[in-house]
XYZ file of C-alpha atoms in Angstrom:
248
model
C 153.095 218.586 140.913
C 152.508 215.604 138.647
C 150.484 215.632 135.503
C 148.877 212.647 133.856
C 149.603 212.637 130.154
C 147.545 210.886 127.511
C 149.497 209.674 124.532
C 147.999 210.629 121.213
C 147.681 207.991 118.513
C 150.135 208.244 115.686
C 148.052 209.022 112.621
C 150.757 207.601 110.401
C 150.129 204.148 111.872
C 146.452 204.104 110.961
C 145.432 201.381 108.542
C 148.577 199.387 109.212
C 147.169 196.635 111.398
C 148.510 193.168 110.482
C 144.969 191.771 110.289
C 143.890 194.412 107.780
C 147.022 193.890 105.693
C 146.509 190.140 105.701
C 142.856 190.515 104.718
C 143.742 192.834 101.851
C 146.401 190.421 100.644
C 143.780 187.697 100.284
C 141.003 189.850 98.797
C 142.804 191.926 96.172
C 142.999 189.105 93.610
C 139.334 187.983 93.726
C 138.242 191.638 93.760
C 140.360 192.298 90.670
C 138.880 189.255 88.910
C 135.336 190.410 89.707
C 136.053 193.979 88.598
C 137.577 192.881 85.282
C 134.670 190.534 84.561
C 132.082 193.189 85.391
C 133.911 195.618 83.107
C 133.758 193.032 80.332
C 130.072 192.410 81.063
C 129.389 196.157 80.896
C 131.185 196.541 77.554
C 129.101 193.783 75.967
C 125.835 194.437 77.809
C 125.919 191.129 79.661
C 123.791 190.565 82.759
C 124.008 192.010 85.434
C 125.254 194.999 83.416
C 122.747 194.427 80.621
C 120.305 191.884 79.275
C 122.618 189.640 77.243
C 123.737 186.162 78.259
C 127.003 184.270 77.775
C 125.356 180.858 77.401
C 126.182 178.800 74.324
C 126.947 175.180 73.461
C 126.733 172.821 76.404
C 125.523 175.557 78.717
C 122.322 176.129 76.724
C 121.783 172.458 75.889
C 122.710 170.803 79.182
C 123.982 172.837 82.149
C 121.226 175.432 82.470
C 118.277 173.151 81.544
C 119.540 170.667 84.143
C 119.793 173.476 86.684
C 116.115 174.128 86.001
C 115.407 170.437 86.669
C 117.396 170.734 89.898
C 115.302 173.741 90.901
C 112.163 171.682 90.375
C 113.643 168.878 92.494
C 114.474 171.283 95.320
C 110.943 172.683 95.178
C 109.493 169.161 95.436
C 108.053 168.937 91.918
C 110.425 166.141 90.851
C 112.323 163.427 92.688
C 116.105 163.106 92.842
C 115.930 159.317 92.459
C 113.328 159.196 89.682
C 113.019 162.206 87.414
C 110.272 161.646 84.850
C 111.002 164.949 83.062
C 113.999 163.459 81.203
C 114.510 160.296 79.140
C 111.080 158.975 80.029
C 112.216 158.564 83.642
C 115.746 158.451 85.023
C 117.792 158.499 88.203
C 118.992 162.097 88.591
C 121.950 161.275 90.871
C 124.299 160.518 87.972
C 123.354 163.771 86.269
C 123.829 165.669 89.527
C 127.351 164.273 90.026
C 128.289 165.082 86.440
C 126.801 168.543 85.931
C 125.444 170.069 89.130
C 127.271 168.955 92.291
C 128.426 172.440 93.199
C 127.494 174.566 96.210
C 126.674 177.334 93.738
C 123.980 175.164 92.119
C 121.744 175.718 95.148
C 121.401 179.378 94.135
C 118.650 178.223 91.751
C 116.408 178.188 94.817
C 116.378 181.994 94.802
C 115.965 182.461 91.036
C 112.762 182.391 88.984
C 112.607 179.712 86.317
C 112.518 182.347 83.594
C 115.817 183.826 84.809
C 117.882 180.623 84.762
C 119.842 181.769 81.704
C 120.708 185.034 83.448
C 121.896 182.986 86.419
C 124.494 181.438 84.104
C 126.267 184.817 83.894
C 126.249 185.176 87.673
C 127.599 181.660 88.227
C 130.527 182.287 85.884
C 131.263 185.540 87.711
C 131.131 183.940 91.170
C 133.130 180.845 90.235
C 135.943 182.774 88.562
C 136.113 185.063 91.587
C 136.430 181.907 93.707
C 139.240 180.745 91.396
C 141.065 184.011 92.015
C 140.669 183.607 95.769
C 141.853 179.994 96.054
C 144.734 180.518 93.618
C 145.821 183.569 95.589
C 145.634 181.510 98.784
C 147.848 178.832 97.238
C 150.494 181.217 95.888
C 150.589 183.230 99.113
C 150.871 180.198 101.388
C 153.242 178.063 99.324
C 155.493 180.834 97.990
C 155.867 183.143 100.954
C 158.643 185.182 99.336
C 156.302 186.496 96.661
C 155.117 190.071 97.094
C 151.416 190.914 97.226
C 151.594 192.213 93.662
C 153.216 188.996 92.441
C 150.827 186.478 93.987
C 147.881 188.697 93.071
C 148.982 188.787 89.424
C 149.489 185.017 89.348
C 146.045 184.427 90.890
C 144.319 186.731 88.392
C 146.118 184.998 85.513
C 144.995 181.639 86.880
C 141.366 182.783 86.981
C 141.564 183.960 83.367
C 143.617 181.040 82.045
C 142.716 179.296 78.798
C 140.908 176.472 80.604
C 138.484 178.846 82.280
C 137.926 180.944 79.171
C 137.368 177.947 76.880
C 135.350 175.610 79.094
C 133.154 177.919 81.155
C 130.090 176.654 79.269
C 130.418 173.464 81.342
C 129.702 175.320 84.552
C 130.725 172.596 86.974
C 134.187 172.419 85.387
C 134.871 175.824 86.915
C 134.253 174.264 90.333
C 137.113 171.880 89.641
C 139.225 174.905 88.825
C 138.752 176.667 92.168
C 139.111 173.448 94.204
C 142.370 172.479 92.465
C 144.619 175.045 94.266
C 143.232 173.797 97.584
C 144.022 170.228 96.537
C 147.609 171.277 95.758
C 147.820 172.843 99.214
C 146.612 169.550 100.672
C 149.231 167.619 98.708
C 151.973 170.001 99.857
C 150.756 169.678 103.442
C 150.906 165.887 103.164
C 154.447 165.954 101.797
C 155.847 168.662 104.065
C 154.063 167.932 107.349
C 152.796 164.379 106.995
C 149.152 165.429 107.493
C 146.435 164.175 105.147
C 143.356 166.042 106.400
C 143.224 168.807 103.760
C 144.333 166.387 101.037
C 141.507 163.957 101.834
C 138.829 166.661 102.061
C 139.801 168.367 98.803
C 140.287 165.115 96.867
C 136.854 163.989 98.047
C 135.424 167.309 96.829
C 137.087 166.814 93.435
C 135.576 163.347 92.993
C 132.144 164.501 94.181
C 132.093 167.579 91.948
C 132.784 165.757 88.692
C 133.861 162.137 88.391
C 134.591 162.654 84.678
C 137.395 165.151 85.338
C 138.507 163.661 88.651
C 140.314 160.728 87.052
C 142.543 163.232 85.222
C 143.281 164.986 88.513
C 144.083 161.655 90.186
C 146.481 160.758 87.378
C 148.154 164.126 87.901
C 148.489 163.423 91.631
C 150.056 160.012 90.995
C 152.561 161.474 88.526
C 153.346 164.347 90.892
C 153.990 161.958 93.762
C 156.211 159.824 91.525
C 158.297 162.895 90.616
C 158.566 163.851 94.293
C 159.637 160.382 95.394
C 162.214 160.021 92.614
C 163.752 163.479 92.656
C 162.790 165.567 95.687
C 161.813 163.421 98.648
C 164.134 162.548 101.504
C 164.957 158.851 101.662
C 163.844 158.625 105.300
C 160.380 160.088 104.589
C 159.545 158.424 101.288
C 157.813 155.319 102.634
C 155.705 157.311 105.095
C 154.736 159.869 102.445
C 153.747 157.166 99.944
C 151.701 155.357 102.606
C 149.856 158.536 103.570
C 149.269 159.398 99.914
C 147.824 155.955 99.192
C 145.717 155.998 102.361
C 144.370 159.431 101.468
């Protein structure tokens, strides 16, 4: 007589799927950044854990008032090409590409005008979380020998680096900060695989987000490529790499 047997799942293997592990590896760093920021917000009564705001300096004088203008443009009250609310009438495109050209800026659509200053807290929170995510992506992809704890720690430190802590009042500068690791990935992809797609997309994003800071990033790229060509690049690939870099 034969019996059909049904194998029982090994309970010890639960939660060990490669997809789940990979997902956790990418999400731990941004989650840690968000948790630490919310803890800080709670200690000091900052919105959304209280009623206080972090706005000061350029954020109160420029970034948030211009976000309010952008909200009025999106609602149809003002025009993007001629905004009569500032300077007796001005083209708003230049202002947009200097202060507001961030995907997060469109969140003003869902916020009441009276809550714009509270939105500043939320934007800092979201953008630094994004910094933790993209930095973690860079460290994990480019330094595969690092453990989860190591690339998570590096990503969290990147999100809370001096640049982010000192210049968060210029909100769009934080956008440059979370795009930069992706740009480095694009540069590495160009050098290692001869593909310029990610490099072109991320460099375009850098220039579109803030042309004031983008020239500094471009100078960094030129110097980085010079170091690679002089000290690290293979003689047979140098001309092709330089051509792709210039074309990108």
